[in-house]
XYZ file of C-alpha atoms in Angstrom:
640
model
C -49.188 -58.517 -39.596
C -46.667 -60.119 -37.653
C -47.053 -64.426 -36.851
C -47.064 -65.252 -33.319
C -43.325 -66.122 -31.882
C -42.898 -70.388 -32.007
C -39.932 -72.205 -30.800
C -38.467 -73.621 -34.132
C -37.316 -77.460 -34.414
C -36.765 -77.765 -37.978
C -36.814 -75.685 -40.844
C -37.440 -76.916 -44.514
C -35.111 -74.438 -46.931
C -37.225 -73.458 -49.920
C -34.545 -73.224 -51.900
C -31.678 -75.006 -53.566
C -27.337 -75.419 -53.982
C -25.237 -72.732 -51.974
C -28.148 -70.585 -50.177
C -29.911 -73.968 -48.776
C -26.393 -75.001 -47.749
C -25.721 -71.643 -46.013
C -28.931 -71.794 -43.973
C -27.992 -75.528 -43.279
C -24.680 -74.632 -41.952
C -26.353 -72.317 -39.062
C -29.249 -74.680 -38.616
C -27.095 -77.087 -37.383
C -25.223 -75.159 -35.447
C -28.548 -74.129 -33.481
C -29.688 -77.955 -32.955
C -32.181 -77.377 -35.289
C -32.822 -80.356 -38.246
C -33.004 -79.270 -41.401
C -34.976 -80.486 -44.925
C -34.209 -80.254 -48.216
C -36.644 -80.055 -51.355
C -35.438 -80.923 -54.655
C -35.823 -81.048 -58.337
C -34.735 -84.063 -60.866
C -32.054 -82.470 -61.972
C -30.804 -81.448 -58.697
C -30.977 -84.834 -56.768
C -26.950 -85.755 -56.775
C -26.370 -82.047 -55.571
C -24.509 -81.753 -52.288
C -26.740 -79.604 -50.318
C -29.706 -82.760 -50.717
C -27.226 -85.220 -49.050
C -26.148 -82.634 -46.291
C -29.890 -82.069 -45.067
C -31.190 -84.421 -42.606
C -34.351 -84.957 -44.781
C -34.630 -84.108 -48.505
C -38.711 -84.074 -50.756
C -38.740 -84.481 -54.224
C -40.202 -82.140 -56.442
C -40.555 -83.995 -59.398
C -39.542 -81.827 -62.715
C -36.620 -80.095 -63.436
C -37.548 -76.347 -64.475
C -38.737 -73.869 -61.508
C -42.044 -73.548 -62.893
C -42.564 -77.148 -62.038
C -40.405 -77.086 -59.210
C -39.084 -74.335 -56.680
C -41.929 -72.326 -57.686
C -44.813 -74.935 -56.431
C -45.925 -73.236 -53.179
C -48.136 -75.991 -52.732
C -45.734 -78.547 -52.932
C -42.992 -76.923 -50.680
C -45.643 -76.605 -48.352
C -46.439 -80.178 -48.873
C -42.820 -81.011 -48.102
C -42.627 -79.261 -45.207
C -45.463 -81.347 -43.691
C -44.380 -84.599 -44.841
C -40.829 -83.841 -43.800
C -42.113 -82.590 -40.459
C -40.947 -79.653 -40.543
C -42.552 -76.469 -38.229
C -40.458 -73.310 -40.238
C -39.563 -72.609 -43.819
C -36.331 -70.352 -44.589
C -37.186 -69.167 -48.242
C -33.700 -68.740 -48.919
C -33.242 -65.719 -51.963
C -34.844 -66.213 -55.709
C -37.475 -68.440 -56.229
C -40.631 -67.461 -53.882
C -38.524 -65.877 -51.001
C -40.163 -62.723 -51.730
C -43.908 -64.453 -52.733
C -46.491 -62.706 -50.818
C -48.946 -65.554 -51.624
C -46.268 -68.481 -50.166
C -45.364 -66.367 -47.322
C -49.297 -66.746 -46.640
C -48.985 -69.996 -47.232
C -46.584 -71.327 -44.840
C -48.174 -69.830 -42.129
C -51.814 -71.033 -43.044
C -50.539 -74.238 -42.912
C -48.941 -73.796 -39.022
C -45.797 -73.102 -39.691
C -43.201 -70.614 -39.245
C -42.249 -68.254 -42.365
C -38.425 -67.040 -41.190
C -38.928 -63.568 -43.714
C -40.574 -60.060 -43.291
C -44.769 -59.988 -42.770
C -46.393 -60.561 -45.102
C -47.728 -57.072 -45.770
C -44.287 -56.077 -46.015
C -43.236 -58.347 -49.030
C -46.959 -57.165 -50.580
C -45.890 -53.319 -50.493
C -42.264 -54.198 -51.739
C -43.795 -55.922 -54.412
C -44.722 -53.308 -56.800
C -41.250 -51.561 -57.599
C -44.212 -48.863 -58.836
C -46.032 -49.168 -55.503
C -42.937 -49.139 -54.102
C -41.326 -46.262 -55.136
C -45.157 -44.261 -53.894
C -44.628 -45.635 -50.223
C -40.798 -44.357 -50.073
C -41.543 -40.636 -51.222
C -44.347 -40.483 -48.800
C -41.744 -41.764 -46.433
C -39.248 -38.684 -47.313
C -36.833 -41.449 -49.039
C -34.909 -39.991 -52.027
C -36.611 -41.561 -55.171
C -36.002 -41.317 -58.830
C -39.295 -40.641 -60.415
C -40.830 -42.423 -62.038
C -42.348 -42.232 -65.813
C -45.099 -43.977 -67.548
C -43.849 -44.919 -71.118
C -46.112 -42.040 -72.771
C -44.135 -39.643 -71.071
C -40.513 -40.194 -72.013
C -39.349 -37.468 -74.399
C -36.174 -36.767 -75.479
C -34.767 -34.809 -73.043
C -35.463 -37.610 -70.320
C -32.837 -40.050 -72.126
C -31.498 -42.175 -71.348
C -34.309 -44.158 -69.535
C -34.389 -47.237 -67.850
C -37.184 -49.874 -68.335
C -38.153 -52.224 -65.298
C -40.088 -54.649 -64.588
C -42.484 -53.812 -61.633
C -42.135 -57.477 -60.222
C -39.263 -59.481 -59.496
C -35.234 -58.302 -60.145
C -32.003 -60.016 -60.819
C -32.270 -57.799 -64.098
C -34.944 -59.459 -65.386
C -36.885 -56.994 -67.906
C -34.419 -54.585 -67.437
C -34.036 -52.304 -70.718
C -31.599 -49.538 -71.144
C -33.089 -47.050 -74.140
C -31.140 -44.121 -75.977
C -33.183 -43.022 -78.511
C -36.468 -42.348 -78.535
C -37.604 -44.705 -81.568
C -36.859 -47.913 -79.717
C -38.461 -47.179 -76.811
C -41.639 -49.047 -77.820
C -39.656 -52.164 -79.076
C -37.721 -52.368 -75.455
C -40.777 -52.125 -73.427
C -42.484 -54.468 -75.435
C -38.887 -57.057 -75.150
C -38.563 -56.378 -71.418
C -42.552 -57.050 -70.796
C -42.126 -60.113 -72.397
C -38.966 -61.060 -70.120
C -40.818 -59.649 -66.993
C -44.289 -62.046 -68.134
C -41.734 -64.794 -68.089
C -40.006 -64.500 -65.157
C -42.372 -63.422 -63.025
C -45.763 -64.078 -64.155
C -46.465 -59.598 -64.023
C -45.632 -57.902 -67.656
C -45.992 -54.434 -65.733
C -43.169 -52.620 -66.733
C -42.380 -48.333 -65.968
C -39.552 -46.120 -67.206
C -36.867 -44.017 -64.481
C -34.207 -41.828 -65.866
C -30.624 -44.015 -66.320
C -28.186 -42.938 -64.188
C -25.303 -44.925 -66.621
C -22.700 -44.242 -63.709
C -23.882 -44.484 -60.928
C -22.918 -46.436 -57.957
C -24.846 -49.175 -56.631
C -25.338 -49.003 -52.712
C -27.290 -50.470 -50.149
C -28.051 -50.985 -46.855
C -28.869 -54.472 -44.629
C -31.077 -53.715 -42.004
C -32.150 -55.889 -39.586
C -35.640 -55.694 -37.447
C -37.343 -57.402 -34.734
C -40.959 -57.680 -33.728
C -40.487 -55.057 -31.022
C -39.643 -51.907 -32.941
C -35.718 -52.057 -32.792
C -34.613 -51.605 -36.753
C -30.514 -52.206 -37.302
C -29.123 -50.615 -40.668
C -26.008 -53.165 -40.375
C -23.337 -51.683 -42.627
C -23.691 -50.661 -46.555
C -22.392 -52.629 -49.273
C -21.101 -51.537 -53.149
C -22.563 -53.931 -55.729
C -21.571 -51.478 -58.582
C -19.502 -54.225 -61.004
C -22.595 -55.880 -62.446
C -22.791 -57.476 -66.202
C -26.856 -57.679 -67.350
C -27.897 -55.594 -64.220
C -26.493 -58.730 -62.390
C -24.150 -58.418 -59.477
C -20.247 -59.715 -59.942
C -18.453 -58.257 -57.148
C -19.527 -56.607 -53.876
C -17.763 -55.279 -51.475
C -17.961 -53.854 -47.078
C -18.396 -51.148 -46.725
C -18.294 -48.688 -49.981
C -15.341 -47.215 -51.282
C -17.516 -43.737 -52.282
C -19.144 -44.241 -48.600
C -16.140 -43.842 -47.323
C -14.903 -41.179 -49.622
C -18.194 -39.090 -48.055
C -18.128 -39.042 -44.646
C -21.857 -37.473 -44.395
C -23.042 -40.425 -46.593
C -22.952 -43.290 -44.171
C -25.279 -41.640 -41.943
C -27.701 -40.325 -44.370
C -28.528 -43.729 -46.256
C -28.728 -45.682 -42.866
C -31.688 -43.208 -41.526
C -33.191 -43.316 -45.358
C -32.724 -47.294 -44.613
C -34.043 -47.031 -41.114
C -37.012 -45.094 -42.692
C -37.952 -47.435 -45.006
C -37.887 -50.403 -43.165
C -40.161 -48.140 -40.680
C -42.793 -47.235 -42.985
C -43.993 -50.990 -44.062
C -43.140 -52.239 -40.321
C -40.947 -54.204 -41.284
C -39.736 -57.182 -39.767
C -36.396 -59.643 -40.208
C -33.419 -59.306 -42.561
C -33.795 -57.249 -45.329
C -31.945 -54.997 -48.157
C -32.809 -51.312 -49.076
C -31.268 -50.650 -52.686
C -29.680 -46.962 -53.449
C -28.707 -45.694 -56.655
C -26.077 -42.820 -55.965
C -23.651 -40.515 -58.121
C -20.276 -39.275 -57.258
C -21.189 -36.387 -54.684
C -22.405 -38.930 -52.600
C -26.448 -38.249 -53.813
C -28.999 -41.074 -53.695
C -32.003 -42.330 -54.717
C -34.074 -45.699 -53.645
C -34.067 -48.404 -55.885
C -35.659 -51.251 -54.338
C -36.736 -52.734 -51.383
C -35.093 -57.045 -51.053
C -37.686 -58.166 -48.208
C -35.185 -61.213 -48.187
C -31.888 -62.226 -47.268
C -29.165 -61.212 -50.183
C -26.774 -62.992 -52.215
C -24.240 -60.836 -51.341
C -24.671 -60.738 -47.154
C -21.307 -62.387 -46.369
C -19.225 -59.325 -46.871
C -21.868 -57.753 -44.043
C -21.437 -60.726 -41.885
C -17.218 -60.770 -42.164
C -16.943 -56.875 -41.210
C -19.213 -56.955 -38.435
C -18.769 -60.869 -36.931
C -23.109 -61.440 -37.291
C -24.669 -64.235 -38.314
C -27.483 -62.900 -40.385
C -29.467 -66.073 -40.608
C -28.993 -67.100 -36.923
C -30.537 -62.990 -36.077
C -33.717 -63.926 -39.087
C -34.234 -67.486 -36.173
C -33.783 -65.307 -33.535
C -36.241 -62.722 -34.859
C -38.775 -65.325 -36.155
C -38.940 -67.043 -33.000
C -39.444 -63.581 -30.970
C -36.369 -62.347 -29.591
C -35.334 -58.738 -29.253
C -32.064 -57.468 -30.982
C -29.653 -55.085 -29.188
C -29.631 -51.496 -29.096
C -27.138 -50.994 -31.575
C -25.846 -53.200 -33.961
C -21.936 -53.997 -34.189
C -19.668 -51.540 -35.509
C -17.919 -52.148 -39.016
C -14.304 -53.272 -38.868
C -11.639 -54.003 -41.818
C -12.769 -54.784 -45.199
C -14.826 -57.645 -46.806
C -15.126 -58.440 -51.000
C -17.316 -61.008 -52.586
C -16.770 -62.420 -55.900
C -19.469 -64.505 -57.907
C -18.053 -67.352 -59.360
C -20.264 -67.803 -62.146
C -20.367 -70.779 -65.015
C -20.419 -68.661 -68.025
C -18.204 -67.322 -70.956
C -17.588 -62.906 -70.313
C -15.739 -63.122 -73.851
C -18.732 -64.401 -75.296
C -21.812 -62.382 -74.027
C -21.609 -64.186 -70.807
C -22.869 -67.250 -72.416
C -24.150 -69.829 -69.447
C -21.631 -72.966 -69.500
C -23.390 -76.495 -68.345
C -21.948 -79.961 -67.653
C -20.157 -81.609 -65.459
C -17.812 -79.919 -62.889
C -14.977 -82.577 -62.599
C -12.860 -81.047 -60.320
C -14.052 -77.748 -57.911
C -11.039 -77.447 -55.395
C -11.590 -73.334 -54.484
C -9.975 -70.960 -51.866
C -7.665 -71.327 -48.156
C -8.178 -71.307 -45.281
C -8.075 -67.363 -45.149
C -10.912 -67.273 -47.333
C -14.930 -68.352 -46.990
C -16.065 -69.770 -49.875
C -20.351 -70.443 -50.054
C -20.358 -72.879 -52.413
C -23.463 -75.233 -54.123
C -20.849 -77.920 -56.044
C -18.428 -80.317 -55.445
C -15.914 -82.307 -57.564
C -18.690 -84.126 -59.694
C -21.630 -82.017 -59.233
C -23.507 -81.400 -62.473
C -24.338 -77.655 -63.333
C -27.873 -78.045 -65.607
C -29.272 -75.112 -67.535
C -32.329 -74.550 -65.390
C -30.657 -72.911 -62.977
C -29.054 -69.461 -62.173
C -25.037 -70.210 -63.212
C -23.336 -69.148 -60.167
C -21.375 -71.896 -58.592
C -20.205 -69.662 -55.716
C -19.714 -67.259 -53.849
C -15.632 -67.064 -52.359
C -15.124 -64.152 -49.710
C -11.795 -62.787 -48.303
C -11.542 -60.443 -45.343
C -9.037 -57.971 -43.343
C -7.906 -54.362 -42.281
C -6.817 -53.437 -45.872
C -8.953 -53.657 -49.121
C -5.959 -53.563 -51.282
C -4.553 -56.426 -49.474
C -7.784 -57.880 -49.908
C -8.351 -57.676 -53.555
C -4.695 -59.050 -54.378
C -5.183 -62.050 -51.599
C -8.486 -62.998 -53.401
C -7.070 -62.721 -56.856
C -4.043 -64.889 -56.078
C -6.193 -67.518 -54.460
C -8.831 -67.700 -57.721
C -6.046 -67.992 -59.673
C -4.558 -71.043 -58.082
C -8.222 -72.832 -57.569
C -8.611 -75.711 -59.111
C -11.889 -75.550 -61.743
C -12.342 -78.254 -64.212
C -15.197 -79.095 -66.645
C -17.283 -75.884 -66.931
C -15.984 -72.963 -67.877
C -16.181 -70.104 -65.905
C -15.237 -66.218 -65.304
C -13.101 -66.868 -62.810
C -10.344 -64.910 -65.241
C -12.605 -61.920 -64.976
C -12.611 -61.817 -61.324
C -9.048 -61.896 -61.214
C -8.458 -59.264 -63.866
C -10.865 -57.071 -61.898
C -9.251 -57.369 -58.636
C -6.448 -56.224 -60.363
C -7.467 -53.394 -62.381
C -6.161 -50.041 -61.270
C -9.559 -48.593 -61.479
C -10.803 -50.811 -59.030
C -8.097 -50.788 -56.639
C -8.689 -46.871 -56.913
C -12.650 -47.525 -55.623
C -13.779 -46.259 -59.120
C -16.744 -48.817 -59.454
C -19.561 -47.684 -60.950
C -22.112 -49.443 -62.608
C -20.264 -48.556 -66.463
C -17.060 -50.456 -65.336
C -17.191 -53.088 -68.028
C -18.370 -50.158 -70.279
C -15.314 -48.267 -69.779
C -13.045 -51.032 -69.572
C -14.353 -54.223 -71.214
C -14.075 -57.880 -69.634
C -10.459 -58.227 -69.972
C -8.081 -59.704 -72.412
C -9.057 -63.519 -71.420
C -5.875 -65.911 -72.066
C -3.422 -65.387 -74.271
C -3.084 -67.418 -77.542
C 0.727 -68.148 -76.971
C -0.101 -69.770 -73.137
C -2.728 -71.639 -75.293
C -0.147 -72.741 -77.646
C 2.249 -74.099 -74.284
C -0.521 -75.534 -72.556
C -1.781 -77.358 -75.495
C 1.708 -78.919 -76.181
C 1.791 -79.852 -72.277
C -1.196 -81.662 -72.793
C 0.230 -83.249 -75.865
C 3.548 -84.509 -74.316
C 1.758 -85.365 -71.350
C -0.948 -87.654 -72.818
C 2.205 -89.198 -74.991
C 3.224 -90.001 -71.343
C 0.165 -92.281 -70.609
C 0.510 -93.756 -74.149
C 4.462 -94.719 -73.381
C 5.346 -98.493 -73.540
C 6.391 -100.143 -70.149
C 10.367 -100.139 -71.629
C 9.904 -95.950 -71.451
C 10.236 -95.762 -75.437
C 8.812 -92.473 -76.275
C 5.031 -92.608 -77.800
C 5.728 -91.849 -81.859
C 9.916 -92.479 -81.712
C 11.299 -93.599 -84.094
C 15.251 -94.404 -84.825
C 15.391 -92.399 -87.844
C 13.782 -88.933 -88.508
C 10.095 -88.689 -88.966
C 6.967 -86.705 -89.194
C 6.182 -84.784 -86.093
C 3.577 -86.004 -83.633
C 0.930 -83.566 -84.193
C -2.521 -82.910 -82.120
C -5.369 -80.669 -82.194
C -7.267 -79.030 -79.822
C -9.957 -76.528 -79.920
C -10.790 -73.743 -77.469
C -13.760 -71.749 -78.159
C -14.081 -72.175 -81.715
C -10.451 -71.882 -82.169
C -8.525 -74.349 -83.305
C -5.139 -74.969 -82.287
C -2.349 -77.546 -83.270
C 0.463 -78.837 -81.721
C 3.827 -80.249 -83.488
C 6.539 -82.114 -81.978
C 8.937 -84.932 -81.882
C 10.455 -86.445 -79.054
C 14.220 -87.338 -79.936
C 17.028 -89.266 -77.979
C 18.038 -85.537 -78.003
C 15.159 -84.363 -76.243
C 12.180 -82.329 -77.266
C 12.189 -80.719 -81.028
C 9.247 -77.875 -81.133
C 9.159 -74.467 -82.538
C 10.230 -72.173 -79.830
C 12.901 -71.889 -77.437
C 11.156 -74.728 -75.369
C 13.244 -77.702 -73.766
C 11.243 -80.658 -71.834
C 12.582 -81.180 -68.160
C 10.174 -83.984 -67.109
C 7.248 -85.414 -67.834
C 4.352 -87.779 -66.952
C 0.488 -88.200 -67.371
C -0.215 -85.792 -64.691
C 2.501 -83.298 -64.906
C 4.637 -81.543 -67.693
C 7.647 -79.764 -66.620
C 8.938 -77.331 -69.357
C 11.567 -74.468 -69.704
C 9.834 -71.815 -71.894
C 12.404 -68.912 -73.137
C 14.759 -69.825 -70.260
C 12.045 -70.042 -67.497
C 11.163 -73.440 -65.966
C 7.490 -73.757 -65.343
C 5.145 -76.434 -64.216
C 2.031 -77.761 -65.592
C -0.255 -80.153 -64.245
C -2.674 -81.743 -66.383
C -5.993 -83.785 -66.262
C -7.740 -85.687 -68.510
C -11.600 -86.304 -68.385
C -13.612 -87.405 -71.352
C -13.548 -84.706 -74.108
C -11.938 -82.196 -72.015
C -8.212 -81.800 -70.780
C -7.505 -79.304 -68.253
C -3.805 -77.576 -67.837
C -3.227 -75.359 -64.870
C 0.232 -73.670 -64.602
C 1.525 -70.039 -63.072
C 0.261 -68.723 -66.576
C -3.213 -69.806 -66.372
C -5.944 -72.291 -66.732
C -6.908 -73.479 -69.981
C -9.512 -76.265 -70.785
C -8.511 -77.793 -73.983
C -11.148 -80.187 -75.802
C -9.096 -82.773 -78.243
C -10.267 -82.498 -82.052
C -10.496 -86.459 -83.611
C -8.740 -86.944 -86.745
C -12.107 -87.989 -88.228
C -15.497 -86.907 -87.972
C -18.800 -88.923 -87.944
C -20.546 -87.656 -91.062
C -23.437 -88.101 -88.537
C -22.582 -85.136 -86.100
C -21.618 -82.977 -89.239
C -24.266 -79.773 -89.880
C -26.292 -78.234 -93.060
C -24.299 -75.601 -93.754
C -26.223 -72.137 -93.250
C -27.581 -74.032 -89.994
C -27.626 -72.382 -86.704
C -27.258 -74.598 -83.689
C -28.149 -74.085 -79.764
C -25.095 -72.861 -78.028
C -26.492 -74.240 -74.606
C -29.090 -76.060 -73.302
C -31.953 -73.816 -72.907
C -36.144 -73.228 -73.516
C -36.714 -71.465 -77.182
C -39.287 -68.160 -75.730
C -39.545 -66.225 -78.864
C -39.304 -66.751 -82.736
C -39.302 -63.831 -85.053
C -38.722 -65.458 -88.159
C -40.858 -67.590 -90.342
C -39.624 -70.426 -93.337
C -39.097 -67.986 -96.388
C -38.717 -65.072 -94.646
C -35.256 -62.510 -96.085
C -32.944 -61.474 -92.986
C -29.767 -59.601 -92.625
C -27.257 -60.036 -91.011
C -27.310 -59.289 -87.142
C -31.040 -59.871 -87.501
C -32.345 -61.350 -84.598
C -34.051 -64.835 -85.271
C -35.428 -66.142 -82.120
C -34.500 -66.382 -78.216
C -32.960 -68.816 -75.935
C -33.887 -68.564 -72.034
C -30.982 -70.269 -70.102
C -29.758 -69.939 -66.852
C -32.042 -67.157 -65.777
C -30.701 -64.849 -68.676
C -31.979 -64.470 -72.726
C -29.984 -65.100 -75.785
C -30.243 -64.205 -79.261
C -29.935 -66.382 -82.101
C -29.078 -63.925 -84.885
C -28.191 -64.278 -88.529
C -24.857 -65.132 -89.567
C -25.292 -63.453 -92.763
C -27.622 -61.308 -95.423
C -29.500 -64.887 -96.762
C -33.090 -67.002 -96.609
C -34.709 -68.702 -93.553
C -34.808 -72.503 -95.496
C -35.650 -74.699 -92.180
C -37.328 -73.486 -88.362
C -36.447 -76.139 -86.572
C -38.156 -75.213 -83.450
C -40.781 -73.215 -81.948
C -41.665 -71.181 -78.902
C -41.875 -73.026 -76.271
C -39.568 -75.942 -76.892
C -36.326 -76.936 -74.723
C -33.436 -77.703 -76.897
C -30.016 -79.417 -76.148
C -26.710 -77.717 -77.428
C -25.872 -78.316 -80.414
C -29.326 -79.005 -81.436
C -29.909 -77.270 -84.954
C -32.809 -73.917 -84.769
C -32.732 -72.454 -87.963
C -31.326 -73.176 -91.200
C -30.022 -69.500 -93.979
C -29.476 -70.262 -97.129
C -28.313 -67.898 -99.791
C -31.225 -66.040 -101.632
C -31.922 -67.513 -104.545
């Protein structure tokens, strides 16, 4: 059922970082005011100062937060607010808040609510397509999986972003990955349902945006390719599809599947039909997004809408054209996300120093700023940078170039994978299935000897700050000495740097000569070839950016605090997260590999496994419990 059309005022965005600053953005530029809501650990984030009024939520995890209908709704009233955008994630596709907004008089800009209901249910879901005569991938209750339906895919009914997603090749784990993935779905999303599908392990990811209004005129807007995902989590999409293109009976065969679905819940406002298609160009329905997506920029760049001005429009009653706007050139979308690739995408926290991203050529969506904290409670993506025009090779090479010459300080990120992608031959070929980092790993990350150079940059150039006002060199000395040596660790790598600094010049190991230097800025010739680096400081970090790469260094002291040193045997939080499960118990033999317990950070699991064959001596935590990094879990010993 449809709301009645209002005129919209002000809209409270039930949401947080880049998405509430997105729907800001066109807010504004409609004369509408706009409200913020926001969590502890949120409070210094930019999109709270850019709203016109911001509500507390007091807490810091969602559960006590974004995920409060009550209290948004609260907000809203306080704030004076008449329409909530839900933004995506958190209760943008809530059947329950959508109710709730407009019980309480005010406008819900999303899909009826009968829509988001029948949407909910990938089960249900997948029932309503078929009946619809939209491809579908059957579907298979656990008890029926043999071997000759391998691989399957478990899912959880509810929610997505990969959560309780389980890929299963032989037939004897099957009960062990539906239990895991129930567990994650229970978690996430309050429903443990989980089913099986058949695992299409290259397939392409496709989909559609379709737009509706409340007068039976249903847009499929363009498809996008969201095949590159790590942890069935989008990295890179992409307008329109490289194998869409490649088909030319495709494009016009998932738009009326698209149009079909939308038709068959009446649908209403923006939303996203998922496909799952192979190489001939067959598909099969995934899911319906009764939301707005992450990834809706490319749409907007190749066909000049403005997605979240058309969900206003079509919330306060309006009637969309005929046809929707052609697509023209090419858009890609990269996810810049704060996480390690080269070390099971491990989330990254702390504070983001510096965050200088992108040209004027490019859109970058963006929830930081230079000095914007990035907490484990959230989902690590700090952004979302976009380039556009007629060619997609052109494209892809203009949005590596410009990644590689942002300026990202403080958190690490994958920003190196994005680049490397762009690159990759595979990808400039359109081969982008959902196996890409399957077949071709997450690329070499940086290599040791630009480590090595950096780290002596950062050497010579915090000598510079240390230099005596007469210029004397830090460490000379008028006779030969001991070289100035300092440490630095990247990862859990440690490496050293040698040198001495000679009315000669520079004496290293290499062919390296020093041209100039200063706190900021190190000017070196490396094997004959001059090269810049430019260098910043912050507390426990130092950050060198030159033509080879970024590389955050983090100085090693000379001398430890016995205080911050470890048991050894003792296994330590590698971010800040919420412990969810423990499988061990004090006394308990593991083996190496053995999982121990689980970590929930940043919207994705970890395990804690055992380092070696040995003897649980100490359980440091239990279920339930947030931790800090570093803080110690689980303590092997040797059996005695």
């Amino acid at each position: 059922m449809t709301q009645e059309p209002r005129v919209i005022q002000s809209v409270l965005v039930a949401n947080r970082g880049e998405i509430a600053r997105r729907v800001f953005r066109t807010a504004r530029a409609l004369g509408l005011s706009t409200v913020a809501v926001y969590s502890t650990a949120d409070a210094r984030m930019p999109y709270v100062d850019e709203a016109d009024a911001a509500v507390h939520l007091p807490g810091n995890a969602p559960g006590e937060t974004y995920l409060r209908s009550e209290l948004i709704v609260e907000a809203a009233r306080r704030a004076g607010a008449d329409a909530v955008h839900p933004g995506y994630g958190f209760l943008s596709e809530n059947a329950a808040f959508a109710q709730g907004v407009i019980d309480a008089g005010l406008t819900w800009i999303g899909p009826p609510v009968d829509a988001i209901s029948s949407m909910g249910s990938k089960i249900e879901a997948k029932k309503l397509m078929a009946a619809a005569g939209v491809p579908v991938l059957a579907e298979l209750t656990p008890a029926e999986v043999s071997a000759s339906d391998l691989p399957v895919l478990v899912k959880a009914s509810a929610g997505g972003g990969g959560r309780g997603m389980r890929v299963v090749s032989r037939l004897e784990d099957l009960a062990a990955e539906i239990d895991a993935a129930s567990a994650e779905a229970l978690s996430a999303f309050g429903d443990g349902t989980v089913f099986c599908e058949r695992y299409l392990a290259t397939g392409r990811h496709i989909e559609v945006q379709v737009m509706a209004d409340q007068h039976g005129t249903i847009w499929a807007v363009g498809e996008r390719e969201c095949s590159i995902q790590r942890r069935h989590q989008k990295v890179v999409e992409e307008a329109p599809s490289p194998l869409v293109e490649r088909i030319p009976s495709m494009r016009a065969e998932l738009f009326d599947a698209a149009r079909k679905a939308a038709a068959a819940i009446n649908y209403v406002g923006a939303g996203t039909v998922e496909f799952l298609a192979d190489e001939d160009g067959a598909f099969y329905f995934l899911e319906m997004n009764t939301r707005l997506q992450v990834e809706h920029p490319v749409t907007e760049e190749t066909t000049g809408l403005d997605l979240v001005a058309l969900q206003f429009d079509v919330a306060s009653g309006e009637r969309l054209r005929v046809d929707p706007p052609p697509t023209v050139g090419h858009a890609i979308e990269v996810r810049l996300y704060a996480e390690d690739p080269l070390n099971d995408w491990r989330p990254q926290t702390g504070t983001l120093h510096a965050f200088q991203v992108g040209t004027r050529e490019l859109r970058v969506d963006s929830g930081v700023e230079d000095g914007s904290e990035v907490s484990p409670y959230y989902d690590p993506m700090l952004a979302k940078v976009i380039a556009y025009g007629p060619d997609r090779t052109a494209v892809a090479r203009n949005l590596a170039g410009a990644l590689e010459r942002a300026t990202i300080h403080g958190v690490g990120t994958n920003r190196e994978l994005l680049t490397w992608i762009l690159r990759h031959p595979a990808f400039l070929a359109g081969d982008t299935d959902t196996a890409f980092f399957d077949k071709h790993g997450v690329g070499p990350g940086v290599d040791d000897a630009v480590v090595q150079v950096s780290a002596l940059a950062a050497a010579l150039a915090d000598a510079a700050g240390r230099a005596a006002p007469v210029r004397v060199p830090s460490g000379w000395r008028n006779l030969a000495s001991q070289p100035q040596r300092k440490s630095y660790r990247v990862g859990d790598v440690e490496h050293e740097v040698a040198y001495r600094l000679t009315r000669d010049g520079l004496v290293v190991d290499g062919n390296i000569t020093l041209l100039d230097t200063s706190p900021e800025r190190v000017v070196l010739e490396v094997d004959g070839v001059r090269r810049s680096f430019d260098v910043a400081a912050y507390d426990g970090i130092t950050c060198v950016d030159s033509s080879l790469g970024s590389v955050a260094l983090h100085p090693v002291e000379r001398f430890v605090d016995p205080a911050h040193q470890v048991a050894a045997g003792s296994l330590v939080a590698p971010m800040p997260g919420t412990v969810i499960r423990v499988g061990v118990a004090v006394g308990d033999v593991v083996k190496r590999g053995q999982p121990l317990l689980w970590l929930e950070a940043m919207k994705m699991e970890h395990t804690i496994a055992a380092p070696a064959d040995g003897v649980v001596g100490e359980l440091k935590v239990e279920a339930g419990q947030q931790v800090e990094v570093g803080a110690v879990l689980v303590v092997v010993g040797e059996e005695a």
